Amino acid sequence: MIQNKSDYKRYIKIEKDFYYDSYPIFTKELKTILKFIKLYRKVEYYHNCRKDLLGKIYFFILNHHFEKKSIQYSIFLPLNTIEEGLCIIHLGPIYINQNTKIGKYLKIHPMTTISKNIGKTPTSPKIGNHVWIGPGSRIIGNVTIGDNTVIGANSTVTKSFSNNLTIAGSPA
């Protein structure tokens, strides 16, 4: 997660380059998504690094703006859950539980839910690096998704999978 200003700048550069490398035609929607991710990272930076009074005030203002944008776009990303290289493919509903841990270079489509299970010991998923999550997917409970995994559209993942797999289905 972002620990200092150089981390913040590195995250922003990586995510900007990731978008520009992935899309030959850069649309207004992609610019909007990139601005939203930049705001997300800025809120993380002020939350994690700026403990002075001015930093706390600016965090409060930024976080309020971020929450409004989250509601507007229906994208709910808790702070300090996603490492560098976040790529949201399209605007649309995305929900990620606050206890989820996600590795580097996540590509995620709308209509996706990553959530804890319900019960006596609710636990959240752990997702590795370079994971692509298709539209409409649900990842629920105490699962671990390995690196370089593709989760197909409309899949429901309720068990763990190792690295270098393509998984799909309901249940996957």
Tab-separated table of N, CA and C in Angstrom:
chain	number	residue	atom	x	y	z
A	1	MET	N	0.829	-1.180	0.000
A	1	MET	CA	0.000	0.000	0.000
A	1	MET	C	0.881	1.254	0.000
A	2	ILE	N	0.279	2.371	-0.222
A	2	ILE	CA	1.009	3.628	-0.316
A	2	ILE	C	1.538	4.020	1.065
A	3	GLN	N	2.879	4.156	1.161
A	3	GLN	CA	3.513	4.493	2.431
A	3	GLN	C	4.161	5.870	2.438
A	4	ASN	N	4.387	6.449	1.247
A	4	ASN	CA	5.022	7.759	1.163
A	4	ASN	C	4.694	8.402	-0.178
A	5	LYS	N	5.180	9.624	-0.377
A	5	LYS	CA	4.856	10.383	-1.595
A	5	LYS	C	5.416	9.707	-2.849
A	6	SER	N	6.590	9.111	-2.757
A	6	SER	CA	7.154	8.447	-3.933
A	6	SER	C	6.324	7.217	-4.323
A	7	ASP	N	5.793	6.484	-3.330
A	7	ASP	CA	4.868	5.379	-3.630
A	7	ASP	C	3.636	5.902	-4.357
A	8	TYR	N	3.082	6.995	-3.854
A	8	TYR	CA	1.890	7.596	-4.474
A	8	TYR	C	2.163	7.945	-5.935
A	9	LYS	N	3.278	8.609	-6.194
A	9	LYS	CA	3.622	8.989	-7.570
A	9	LYS	C	3.851	7.763	-8.453
A	10	ARG	N	4.481	6.729	-7.892
A	10	ARG	CA	4.737	5.500	-8.641
A	10	ARG	C	3.426	4.799	-9.001
A	11	TYR	N	2.495	4.705	-8.039
A	11	TYR	CA	1.193	4.089	-8.301
A	11	TYR	C	0.467	4.821	-9.425
A	12	ILE	N	0.452	6.149	-9.352
A	12	ILE	CA	-0.235	6.955	-10.372
A	12	ILE	C	0.396	6.724	-11.742
A	13	LYS	N	1.711	6.732	-11.809
A	13	LYS	CA	2.400	6.535	-13.092
A	13	LYS	C	2.117	5.141	-13.652
A	14	ILE	N	2.216	4.120	-12.821
A	14	ILE	CA	1.966	2.744	-13.266
A	14	ILE	C	0.554	2.605	-13.804
A	15	GLU	N	-0.423	3.140	-13.082
A	15	GLU	CA	-1.817	2.986	-13.508
A	15	GLU	C	-2.108	3.787	-14.769
A	16	LYS	N	-1.529	4.972	-14.892
A	16	LYS	CA	-1.706	5.770	-16.106
A	16	LYS	C	-1.085	5.044	-17.301
A	17	ASP	N	0.140	4.564	-17.152
A	17	ASP	CA	0.805	3.835	-18.231
A	17	ASP	C	0.047	2.559	-18.591
A	18	PHE	N	-0.492	1.884	-17.587
A	18	PHE	CA	-1.257	0.652	-17.793
A	18	PHE	C	-2.459	0.922	-18.705
A	19	TYR	N	-3.157	2.010	-18.470
A	19	TYR	CA	-4.305	2.373	-19.315
A	19	TYR	C	-3.858	2.751	-20.726
A	20	TYR	N	-2.850	3.605	-20.818
A	20	TYR	CA	-2.401	4.054	-22.134
A	20	TYR	C	-1.822	2.904	-22.969
A	21	ASP	N	-1.203	1.919	-22.313
A	21	ASP	CA	-0.689	0.757	-23.029
A	21	ASP	C	-1.800	-0.211	-23.429
A	22	SER	N	-2.874	-0.268	-22.663
A	22	SER	CA	-3.948	-1.237	-22.890
A	22	SER	C	-4.956	-0.798	-23.944
A	23	TYR	N	-5.127	0.498	-24.127
A	23	TYR	CA	-6.189	0.988	-25.000
A	23	TYR	C	-5.646	1.902	-26.092
A	24	PRO	N	-5.795	1.490	-27.374
A	24	PRO	CA	-5.305	2.336	-28.464
A	24	PRO	C	-6.119	3.616	-28.635
A	25	ILE	N	-7.398	3.545	-28.349
A	25	ILE	CA	-8.264	4.721	-28.437
A	25	ILE	C	-8.679	5.073	-27.018
A	26	PHE	N	-8.296	6.263	-26.576
A	26	PHE	CA	-8.551	6.661	-25.198
A	26	PHE	C	-9.832	7.485	-25.135
A	27	THR	N	-10.920	6.884	-24.674
A	27	THR	CA	-12.238	7.504	-24.670
A	27	THR	C	-12.448	8.387	-23.442
A	28	LYS	N	-13.544	9.124	-23.471
A	28	LYS	CA	-13.919	9.970	-22.333
A	28	LYS	C	-14.175	9.110	-21.094
A	29	GLU	N	-14.788	7.938	-21.288
A	29	GLU	CA	-15.050	7.036	-20.167
A	29	GLU	C	-13.741	6.595	-19.499
A	30	LEU	N	-12.749	6.267	-20.298
A	30	LEU	CA	-11.467	5.846	-19.732
A	30	LEU	C	-10.788	6.981	-18.982
A	31	LYS	N	-10.901	8.204	-19.494
A	31	LYS	CA	-10.344	9.363	-18.790
A	31	LYS	C	-11.039	9.544	-17.440
A	32	THR	N	-12.362	9.346	-17.421
A	32	THR	CA	-13.130	9.456	-16.178
A	32	THR	C	-12.682	8.394	-15.178
A	33	ILE	N	-12.510	7.161	-15.650
A	33	ILE	CA	-12.069	6.078	-14.770
A	33	ILE	C	-10.676	6.370	-14.220
A	34	LEU	N	-9.787	6.841	-15.076
A	34	LEU	CA	-8.427	7.145	-14.636
A	34	LEU	C	-8.414	8.261	-13.596
A	35	LYS	N	-9.261	9.281	-13.776
A	35	LYS	CA	-9.374	10.355	-12.776
A	35	LYS	C	-9.892	9.793	-11.454
A	36	PHE	N	-10.857	8.863	-11.525
A	36	PHE	CA	-11.417	8.247	-10.322
A	36	PHE	C	-10.335	7.444	-9.585
A	37	ILE	N	-9.539	6.676	-10.316
A	37	ILE	CA	-8.465	5.888	-9.700
A	37	ILE	C	-7.414	6.811	-9.087
A	38	LYS	N	-7.123	7.904	-9.776
A	38	LYS	CA	-6.160	8.877	-9.240
A	38	LYS	C	-6.674	9.468	-7.924
A	39	LEU	N	-7.963	9.773	-7.870
A	39	LEU	CA	-8.575	10.276	-6.636
A	39	LEU	C	-8.496	9.216	-5.535
A	40	TYR	N	-8.772	7.963	-5.877
A	40	TYR	CA	-8.684	6.845	-4.929
A	40	TYR	C	-7.282	6.768	-4.324
A	41	ARG	N	-6.265	6.866	-5.170
A	41	ARG	CA	-4.886	6.790	-4.695
A	41	ARG	C	-4.504	8.017	-3.859
A	42	LYS	N	-5.028	9.168	-4.219
A	42	LYS	CA	-4.740	10.383	-3.453
A	42	LYS	C	-5.348	10.286	-2.054
A	43	VAL	N	-6.574	9.769	-1.966
A	43	VAL	CA	-7.213	9.574	-0.665
A	43	VAL	C	-6.399	8.579	0.158
A	44	GLU	N	-5.920	7.493	-0.475
A	44	GLU	CA	-5.068	6.532	0.228
A	44	GLU	C	-3.803	7.196	0.762
A	45	TYR	N	-3.186	8.021	-0.078
A	45	TYR	CA	-1.960	8.707	0.335
A	45	TYR	C	-2.220	9.577	1.570
A	46	TYR	N	-3.265	10.394	1.520
A	46	TYR	CA	-3.539	11.280	2.657
A	46	TYR	C	-3.967	10.490	3.885
A	47	HIS	N	-4.647	9.388	3.699
A	47	HIS	CA	-5.053	8.543	4.824
A	47	HIS	C	-3.840	7.899	5.498
A	48	ASN	N	-2.898	7.405	4.685
A	48	ASN	CA	-1.758	6.656	5.214
A	48	ASN	C	-0.583	7.530	5.651
A	49	CYS	N	-0.378	8.659	4.982
A	49	CYS	CA	0.892	9.378	5.138
A	49	CYS	C	0.795	10.743	5.804
A	50	ARG	N	-0.285	11.412	5.628
A	50	ARG	CA	-0.374	12.791	6.145
A	50	ARG	C	-1.142	12.808	7.461
A	51	LYS	N	-0.418	12.809	8.547
A	51	LYS	CA	-1.035	12.790	9.876
A	51	LYS	C	-1.075	14.174	10.519
A	52	ASP	N	-0.529	15.193	9.818
A	52	ASP	CA	-0.575	16.555	10.344
A	52	ASP	C	-1.995	17.117	10.195
A	53	LEU	N	-2.268	18.220	10.855
A	53	LEU	CA	-3.618	18.793	10.864
A	53	LEU	C	-4.095	19.137	9.457
A	54	LEU	N	-3.248	19.777	8.665
A	54	LEU	CA	-3.623	20.134	7.302
A	54	LEU	C	-3.902	18.886	6.463
A	55	GLY	N	-3.081	17.853	6.652
A	55	GLY	CA	-3.283	16.592	5.942
A	55	GLY	C	-4.601	15.934	6.305
A	56	LYS	N	-4.952	15.977	7.582
A	56	LYS	CA	-6.212	15.380	8.033
A	56	LYS	C	-7.413	16.139	7.470
A	57	ILE	N	-7.305	17.455	7.429
A	57	ILE	CA	-8.395	18.265	6.868
A	57	ILE	C	-8.552	17.975	5.382
A	58	TYR	N	-7.413	17.950	4.670
A	58	TYR	CA	-7.460	17.681	3.232
A	58	TYR	C	-7.967	16.271	2.965
A	59	PHE	N	-7.589	15.284	3.821
A	59	PHE	CA	-8.104	13.922	3.696
A	59	PHE	C	-9.625	13.915	3.822
A	60	PHE	N	-10.137	14.636	4.798
A	60	PHE	CA	-11.584	14.683	5.009
A	60	PHE	C	-12.293	15.214	3.761
A	61	ILE	N	-11.759	16.280	3.167
A	61	ILE	CA	-12.359	16.875	1.966
A	61	ILE	C	-12.254	15.906	0.789
A	62	LEU	N	-11.063	15.333	0.582
A	62	LEU	CA	-10.865	14.386	-0.523
A	62	LEU	C	-11.742	13.152	-0.360
A	63	ASN	N	-11.807	12.633	0.852
A	63	ASN	CA	-12.605	11.429	1.097
A	63	ASN	C	-14.088	11.688	0.827
A	64	HIS	N	-14.568	12.862	1.191
A	64	HIS	CA	-15.963	13.225	0.913
A	64	HIS	C	-16.209	13.239	-0.602
A	65	HIS	N	-15.298	13.838	-1.340
A	65	HIS	CA	-15.393	13.886	-2.804
A	65	HIS	C	-15.329	12.468	-3.391
A	66	PHE	N	-14.424	11.642	-2.860
A	66	PHE	CA	-14.285	10.261	-3.330
A	66	PHE	C	-15.564	9.461	-3.074
A	67	GLU	N	-16.159	9.630	-1.906
A	67	GLU	CA	-17.406	8.911	-1.592
A	67	GLU	C	-18.543	9.331	-2.516
A	68	LYS	N	-18.609	10.622	-2.844
A	68	LYS	CA	-19.635	11.091	-3.786
A	68	LYS	C	-19.431	10.461	-5.161
A	69	LYS	N	-18.186	10.425	-5.631
A	69	LYS	CA	-17.878	9.810	-6.928
A	69	LYS	C	-18.136	8.305	-6.896
A	70	SER	N	-17.842	7.660	-5.772
A	70	SER	CA	-18.112	6.230	-5.632
A	70	SER	C	-19.593	5.934	-5.798
A	71	ILE	N	-20.425	6.753	-5.184
A	71	ILE	CA	-21.877	6.575	-5.314
A	71	ILE	C	-22.322	6.882	-6.736
A	72	GLN	N	-21.783	7.939	-7.318
A	72	GLN	CA	-22.152	8.315	-8.686
A	72	GLN	C	-21.829	7.194	-9.676
A	73	TYR	N	-20.659	6.570	-9.547
A	73	TYR	CA	-20.242	5.521	-10.479
A	73	TYR	C	-20.585	4.119	-9.994
A	74	SER	N	-21.090	3.975	-8.774
A	74	SER	CA	-21.389	2.680	-8.151
A	74	SER	C	-20.145	1.796	-8.067
A	75	ILE	N	-19.023	2.419	-7.751
A	75	ILE	CA	-17.769	1.686	-7.587
A	75	ILE	C	-17.308	1.890	-6.146
A	76	PHE	N	-17.292	0.810	-5.378
A	76	PHE	CA	-16.945	0.899	-3.964
A	76	PHE	C	-15.621	0.175	-3.721
A	77	LEU	N	-14.552	0.970	-3.593
A	77	LEU	CA	-13.205	0.463	-3.381
A	77	LEU	C	-12.731	0.913	-2.010
A	78	PRO	N	-12.586	0.006	-1.060
A	78	PRO	CA	-12.071	0.421	0.242
A	78	PRO	C	-10.576	0.737	0.155
A	79	LEU	N	-10.121	1.622	1.009
A	79	LEU	CA	-8.724	2.020	1.020
A	79	LEU	C	-7.828	0.860	1.434
A	80	ASN	N	-6.626	0.842	0.879
A	80	ASN	CA	-5.572	-0.108	1.248
A	80	ASN	C	-5.942	-1.569	1.023
A	81	THR	N	-6.702	-1.845	-0.023
A	81	THR	CA	-7.014	-3.232	-0.346
A	81	THR	C	-6.399	-3.671	-1.672
A	82	ILE	N	-6.095	-2.714	-2.562
A	82	ILE	CA	-5.626	-3.046	-3.899
A	82	ILE	C	-4.227	-2.460	-4.093
A	83	GLU	N	-3.295	-3.303	-4.484
A	83	GLU	CA	-1.940	-2.819	-4.746
A	83	GLU	C	-1.879	-2.137	-6.104
A	84	GLU	N	-0.701	-1.724	-6.528
A	84	GLU	CA	-0.525	-0.951	-7.753
A	84	GLU	C	-1.033	-1.674	-8.998
A	85	GLY	N	-1.415	-0.882	-9.996
A	85	GLY	CA	-1.816	-1.431	-11.282
A	85	GLY	C	-3.303	-1.711	-11.415
A	86	LEU	N	-4.139	-1.008	-10.674
A	86	LEU	CA	-5.589	-1.192	-10.776
A	86	LEU	C	-6.079	-0.705	-12.139
A	87	CYS	N	-6.897	-1.527	-12.810
A	87	CYS	CA	-7.483	-1.163	-14.095
A	87	CYS	C	-8.965	-1.535	-14.076
A	88	ILE	N	-9.819	-0.524	-14.035
A	88	ILE	CA	-11.266	-0.738	-14.110
A	88	ILE	C	-11.646	-0.598	-15.583
A	89	ILE	N	-12.235	-1.625	-16.155
A	89	ILE	CA	-12.457	-1.668	-17.599
A	89	ILE	C	-13.560	-0.706	-18.039
A	90	HIS	N	-14.684	-0.688	-17.332
A	90	HIS	CA	-15.799	0.201	-17.660
A	90	HIS	C	-16.413	0.731	-16.373
A	91	LEU	N	-17.105	1.862	-16.477
A	91	LEU	CA	-17.869	2.363	-15.331
A	91	LEU	C	-19.055	1.435	-15.097
A	92	GLY	N	-19.363	1.199	-13.867
A	92	GLY	CA	-20.494	0.353	-13.516
A	92	GLY	C	-20.279	-0.231	-12.138
A	93	PRO	N	-21.277	-0.918	-11.630
A	93	PRO	CA	-21.228	-1.398	-10.250
A	93	PRO	C	-20.072	-2.364	-9.976
A	94	ILE	N	-19.256	-1.990	-9.012
A	94	ILE	CA	-18.183	-2.854	-8.503
A	94	ILE	C	-18.200	-2.702	-6.987
A	95	TYR	N	-18.219	-3.832	-6.286
A	95	TYR	CA	-18.186	-3.789	-4.827
A	95	TYR	C	-17.050	-4.678	-4.349
A	96	ILE	N	-16.168	-4.128	-3.517
A	96	ILE	CA	-15.078	-4.887	-2.918
A	96	ILE	C	-15.147	-4.697	-1.408
A	97	ASN	N	-15.177	-5.803	-0.668
A	97	ASN	CA	-15.223	-5.773	0.790
A	97	ASN	C	-13.943	-5.182	1.352
A	98	GLN	N	-14.050	-4.485	2.470
A	98	GLN	CA	-12.917	-3.766	3.045
A	98	GLN	C	-11.805	-4.671	3.566
A	99	ASN	N	-12.064	-5.931	3.835
A	99	ASN	CA	-11.027	-6.822	4.356
A	99	ASN	C	-10.352	-7.649	3.263
A	100	THR	N	-10.760	-7.463	2.040
A	100	THR	CA	-10.171	-8.183	0.912
A	100	THR	C	-8.750	-7.685	0.677
A	101	LYS	N	-7.870	-8.571	0.255
A	101	LYS	CA	-6.499	-8.208	-0.114
A	101	LYS	C	-6.302	-8.593	-1.575
A	102	ILE	N	-5.909	-7.596	-2.390
A	102	ILE	CA	-5.754	-7.806	-3.828
A	102	ILE	C	-4.343	-7.399	-4.232
A	103	GLY	N	-3.704	-8.232	-5.042
A	103	GLY	CA	-2.333	-7.999	-5.474
A	103	GLY	C	-2.219	-6.967	-6.583
A	104	LYS	N	-1.095	-6.999	-7.281
A	104	LYS	CA	-0.776	-6.020	-8.316
A	104	LYS	C	-1.467	-6.356	-9.632
A	105	TYR	N	-1.733	-5.320	-10.391
A	105	TYR	CA	-2.249	-5.410	-11.761
A	105	TYR	C	-3.565	-6.177	-11.865
A	106	LEU	N	-4.553	-5.671	-11.165
A	106	LEU	CA	-5.906	-6.212	-11.238
A	106	LEU	C	-6.657	-5.535	-12.386
A	107	LYS	N	-7.273	-6.337	-13.248
A	107	LYS	CA	-8.198	-5.810	-14.256
A	107	LYS	C	-9.579	-6.313	-13.869
A	108	ILE	N	-10.505	-5.373	-13.673
A	108	ILE	CA	-11.819	-5.738	-13.168
A	108	ILE	C	-12.913	-5.082	-13.998
A	109	HIS	N	-13.942	-5.856	-14.291
A	109	HIS	CA	-15.091	-5.385	-15.058
A	109	HIS	C	-16.235	-5.007	-14.115
A	110	PRO	N	-17.221	-4.270	-14.631
A	110	PRO	CA	-18.372	-3.916	-13.792
A	110	PRO	C	-19.248	-5.121	-13.458
A	111	MET	N	-20.182	-4.874	-12.566
A	111	MET	CA	-21.124	-5.879	-12.063
A	111	MET	C	-20.406	-6.964	-11.251
A	112	THR	N	-19.284	-6.604	-10.651
A	112	THR	CA	-18.458	-7.557	-9.912
A	112	THR	C	-18.591	-7.324	-8.411
A	113	THR	N	-18.668	-8.430	-7.677
A	113	THR	CA	-18.725	-8.373	-6.218
A	113	THR	C	-17.619	-9.243	-5.648
A	114	ILE	N	-16.831	-8.674	-4.761
A	114	ILE	CA	-15.815	-9.427	-4.020
A	114	ILE	C	-16.151	-9.211	-2.558
A	115	SER	N	-16.642	-10.261	-1.907
A	115	SER	CA	-17.238	-10.070	-0.592
A	115	SER	C	-16.883	-11.194	0.369
A	116	LYS	N	-17.061	-10.905	1.650
A	116	LYS	CA	-16.855	-11.920	2.681
A	116	LYS	C	-18.051	-12.859	2.714
A	117	ASN	N	-17.828	-14.020	3.355
A	117	ASN	CA	-18.947	-14.923	3.558
A	117	ASN	C	-19.736	-14.486	4.790
A	118	ILE	N	-20.890	-15.049	4.959
A	118	ILE	CA	-21.739	-14.710	6.094
A	118	ILE	C	-21.734	-15.906	7.042
A	119	GLY	N	-21.566	-15.649	8.324
A	119	GLY	CA	-21.544	-16.735	9.289
A	119	GLY	C	-20.794	-16.337	10.534
A	120	LYS	N	-20.391	-17.349	11.311
A	120	LYS	CA	-19.715	-17.087	12.574
A	120	LYS	C	-18.341	-16.467	12.377
A	121	THR	N	-17.609	-16.908	11.361
A	121	THR	CA	-16.271	-16.366	11.104
A	121	THR	C	-16.213	-15.820	9.674
A	122	PRO	N	-16.754	-14.621	9.454
A	122	PRO	CA	-16.733	-14.064	8.104
A	122	PRO	C	-15.304	-13.715	7.675
A	123	THR	N	-14.899	-14.252	6.548
A	123	THR	CA	-13.571	-13.978	6.017
A	123	THR	C	-13.682	-13.518	4.577
A	124	SER	N	-12.734	-12.697	4.166
A	124	SER	CA	-12.752	-12.098	2.840
A	124	SER	C	-11.722	-12.752	1.927
A	125	PRO	N	-11.913	-12.626	0.619
A	125	PRO	CA	-10.988	-13.236	-0.343
A	125	PRO	C	-9.604	-12.585	-0.361
A	126	LYS	N	-8.643	-13.358	-0.857
A	126	LYS	CA	-7.286	-12.883	-1.134
A	126	LYS	C	-7.033	-13.183	-2.603
A	127	ILE	N	-6.677	-12.149	-3.358
A	127	ILE	CA	-6.513	-12.282	-4.803
A	127	ILE	C	-5.081	-11.929	-5.157
A	128	GLY	N	-4.463	-12.752	-5.993
A	128	GLY	CA	-3.056	-12.589	-6.343
A	128	GLY	C	-2.803	-11.493	-7.374
A	129	ASN	N	-1.619	-11.528	-7.970
A	129	ASN	CA	-1.184	-10.548	-8.954
A	129	ASN	C	-1.633	-10.938	-10.364
A	130	HIS	N	-1.816	-9.932	-11.203
A	130	HIS	CA	-2.169	-10.126	-12.614
A	130	HIS	C	-3.441	-10.971	-12.770
A	131	VAL	N	-4.491	-10.568	-12.093
A	131	VAL	CA	-5.775	-11.270	-12.168
A	131	VAL	C	-6.744	-10.435	-13.000
A	132	TRP	N	-7.476	-11.114	-13.872
A	132	TRP	CA	-8.512	-10.491	-14.702
A	132	TRP	C	-9.850	-11.046	-14.230
A	133	ILE	N	-10.760	-10.148	-13.842
A	133	ILE	CA	-12.077	-10.562	-13.340
A	133	ILE	C	-13.129	-10.089	-14.329
A	134	GLY	N	-13.828	-11.043	-14.928
A	134	GLY	CA	-14.825	-10.744	-15.958
A	134	GLY	C	-16.084	-10.114	-15.396
A	135	PRO	N	-16.908	-9.536	-16.283
A	135	PRO	CA	-18.135	-8.864	-15.843
A	135	PRO	C	-19.109	-9.826	-15.167
A	136	GLY	N	-19.731	-9.341	-14.120
A	136	GLY	CA	-20.753	-10.112	-13.421
A	136	GLY	C	-20.219	-11.178	-12.490
A	137	SER	N	-18.929	-11.209	-12.251
A	137	SER	CA	-18.346	-12.246	-11.396
A	137	SER	C	-18.570	-11.944	-9.925
A	138	ARG	N	-18.621	-13.015	-9.149
A	138	ARG	CA	-18.747	-12.907	-7.708
A	138	ARG	C	-17.690	-13.789	-7.064
A	139	ILE	N	-16.922	-13.208	-6.161
A	139	ILE	CA	-15.899	-13.957	-5.419
A	139	ILE	C	-16.270	-13.792	-3.957
A	140	ILE	N	-16.608	-14.904	-3.323
A	140	ILE	CA	-17.219	-14.820	-1.994
A	140	ILE	C	-16.521	-15.756	-1.016
A	141	GLY	N	-16.202	-15.222	0.161
A	141	GLY	CA	-15.746	-16.035	1.278
A	141	GLY	C	-14.251	-16.179	1.405
A	142	ASN	N	-13.857	-17.197	2.147
A	142	ASN	CA	-12.465	-17.453	2.474
A	142	ASN	C	-11.799	-18.185	1.315
A	143	VAL	N	-11.556	-17.454	0.230
A	143	VAL	CA	-10.932	-18.046	-0.949
A	143	VAL	C	-9.640	-17.314	-1.268
A	144	THR	N	-8.742	-18.030	-1.913
A	144	THR	CA	-7.500	-17.459	-2.391
A	144	THR	C	-7.423	-17.723	-3.886
A	145	ILE	N	-7.232	-16.662	-4.647
A	145	ILE	CA	-7.101	-16.769	-6.095
A	145	ILE	C	-5.624	-16.521	-6.414
A	146	GLY	N	-5.000	-17.453	-7.111
A	146	GLY	CA	-3.578	-17.360	-7.404
A	146	GLY	C	-3.241	-16.318	-8.455
A	147	ASP	N	-1.961	-16.130	-8.688
A	147	ASP	CA	-1.464	-15.171	-9.682
A	147	ASP	C	-1.821	-15.624	-11.098
A	148	ASN	N	-1.891	-14.650	-12.010
A	148	ASN	CA	-2.128	-14.896	-13.441
A	148	ASN	C	-3.394	-15.719	-13.686
A	149	THR	N	-4.466	-15.368	-12.999
A	149	THR	CA	-5.726	-16.093	-13.117
A	149	THR	C	-6.743	-15.251	-13.861
A	150	VAL	N	-7.538	-15.904	-14.684
A	150	VAL	CA	-8.637	-15.266	-15.392
A	150	VAL	C	-9.927	-15.854	-14.833
A	151	ILE	N	-10.830	-14.975	-14.412
A	151	ILE	CA	-12.133	-15.408	-13.906
A	151	ILE	C	-13.161	-15.001	-14.947
A	152	GLY	N	-13.828	-15.974	-15.523
A	152	GLY	CA	-14.762	-15.729	-16.614
A	152	GLY	C	-15.979	-14.931	-16.184
A	153	ALA	N	-16.667	-14.403	-17.183
A	153	ALA	CA	-17.865	-13.590	-16.944
A	153	ALA	C	-18.935	-14.404	-16.222
A	154	ASN	N	-19.632	-13.733	-15.328
A	154	ASN	CA	-20.746	-14.308	-14.565
A	154	ASN	C	-20.375	-15.553	-13.769
A	155	SER	N	-19.144	-15.639	-13.333
A	155	SER	CA	-18.697	-16.776	-12.529
A	155	SER	C	-18.938	-16.502	-11.056
A	156	THR	N	-19.166	-17.565	-10.316
A	156	THR	CA	-19.282	-17.484	-8.864
A	156	THR	C	-18.164	-18.319	-8.267
A	157	VAL	N	-17.241	-17.661	-7.586
A	157	VAL	CA	-16.072	-18.338	-7.022
A	157	VAL	C	-16.264	-18.453	-5.513
A	158	THR	N	-16.325	-19.696	-5.028
A	158	THR	CA	-16.490	-19.926	-3.592
A	158	THR	C	-15.428	-20.865	-3.033
A	159	LYS	N	-14.443	-21.221	-3.863
A	159	LYS	CA	-13.322	-22.037	-3.383
A	159	LYS	C	-12.032	-21.502	-3.976
A	160	SER	N	-10.923	-21.887	-3.390
A	160	SER	CA	-9.615	-21.368	-3.787
A	160	SER	C	-9.099	-22.022	-5.061
A	161	PHE	N	-8.276	-21.250	-5.801
A	161	PHE	CA	-7.646	-21.744	-7.021
A	161	PHE	C	-6.187	-21.317	-7.031
A	162	SER	N	-5.344	-22.160	-7.646
A	162	SER	CA	-3.915	-21.863	-7.692
A	162	SER	C	-3.583	-20.925	-8.847
A	163	ASN	N	-2.307	-20.778	-9.145
A	163	ASN	CA	-1.816	-19.853	-10.165
A	163	ASN	C	-2.082	-20.350	-11.588
A	164	ASN	N	-2.062	-19.396	-12.524
A	164	ASN	CA	-2.075	-19.677	-13.963
A	164	ASN	C	-3.272	-20.501	-14.418
A	165	LEU	N	-4.455	-20.096	-14.022
A	165	LEU	CA	-5.665	-20.803	-14.402
A	165	LEU	C	-6.675	-19.876	-15.047
A	166	THR	N	-7.563	-20.455	-15.826
A	166	THR	CA	-8.773	-19.779	-16.282
A	166	THR	C	-9.925	-20.515	-15.632
A	167	ILE	N	-10.734	-19.799	-14.864
A	167	ILE	CA	-11.850	-20.426	-14.177
A	167	ILE	C	-13.142	-19.748	-14.579
A	168	ALA	N	-14.199	-20.549	-14.666
A	168	ALA	CA	-15.496	-20.006	-15.055
A	168	ALA	C	-16.592	-20.937	-14.548
A	169	GLY	N	-17.793	-20.420	-14.547
A	169	GLY	CA	-18.958	-21.215	-14.162
A	169	GLY	C	-19.570	-20.700	-12.873
A	170	SER	N	-20.714	-21.290	-12.593
A	170	SER	CA	-21.416	-20.921	-11.377
A	170	SER	C	-21.937	-22.188	-10.704
A	171	PRO	N	-21.200	-22.779	-9.792
A	171	PRO	CA	-19.945	-22.344	-9.194
A	171	PRO	C	-18.737	-22.652	-10.095
A	172	ALA	N	-17.706	-21.861	-9.922
A	172	ALA	CA	-16.482	-22.046	-10.734
A	172	ALA	C	-15.795	-23.329	-10.310
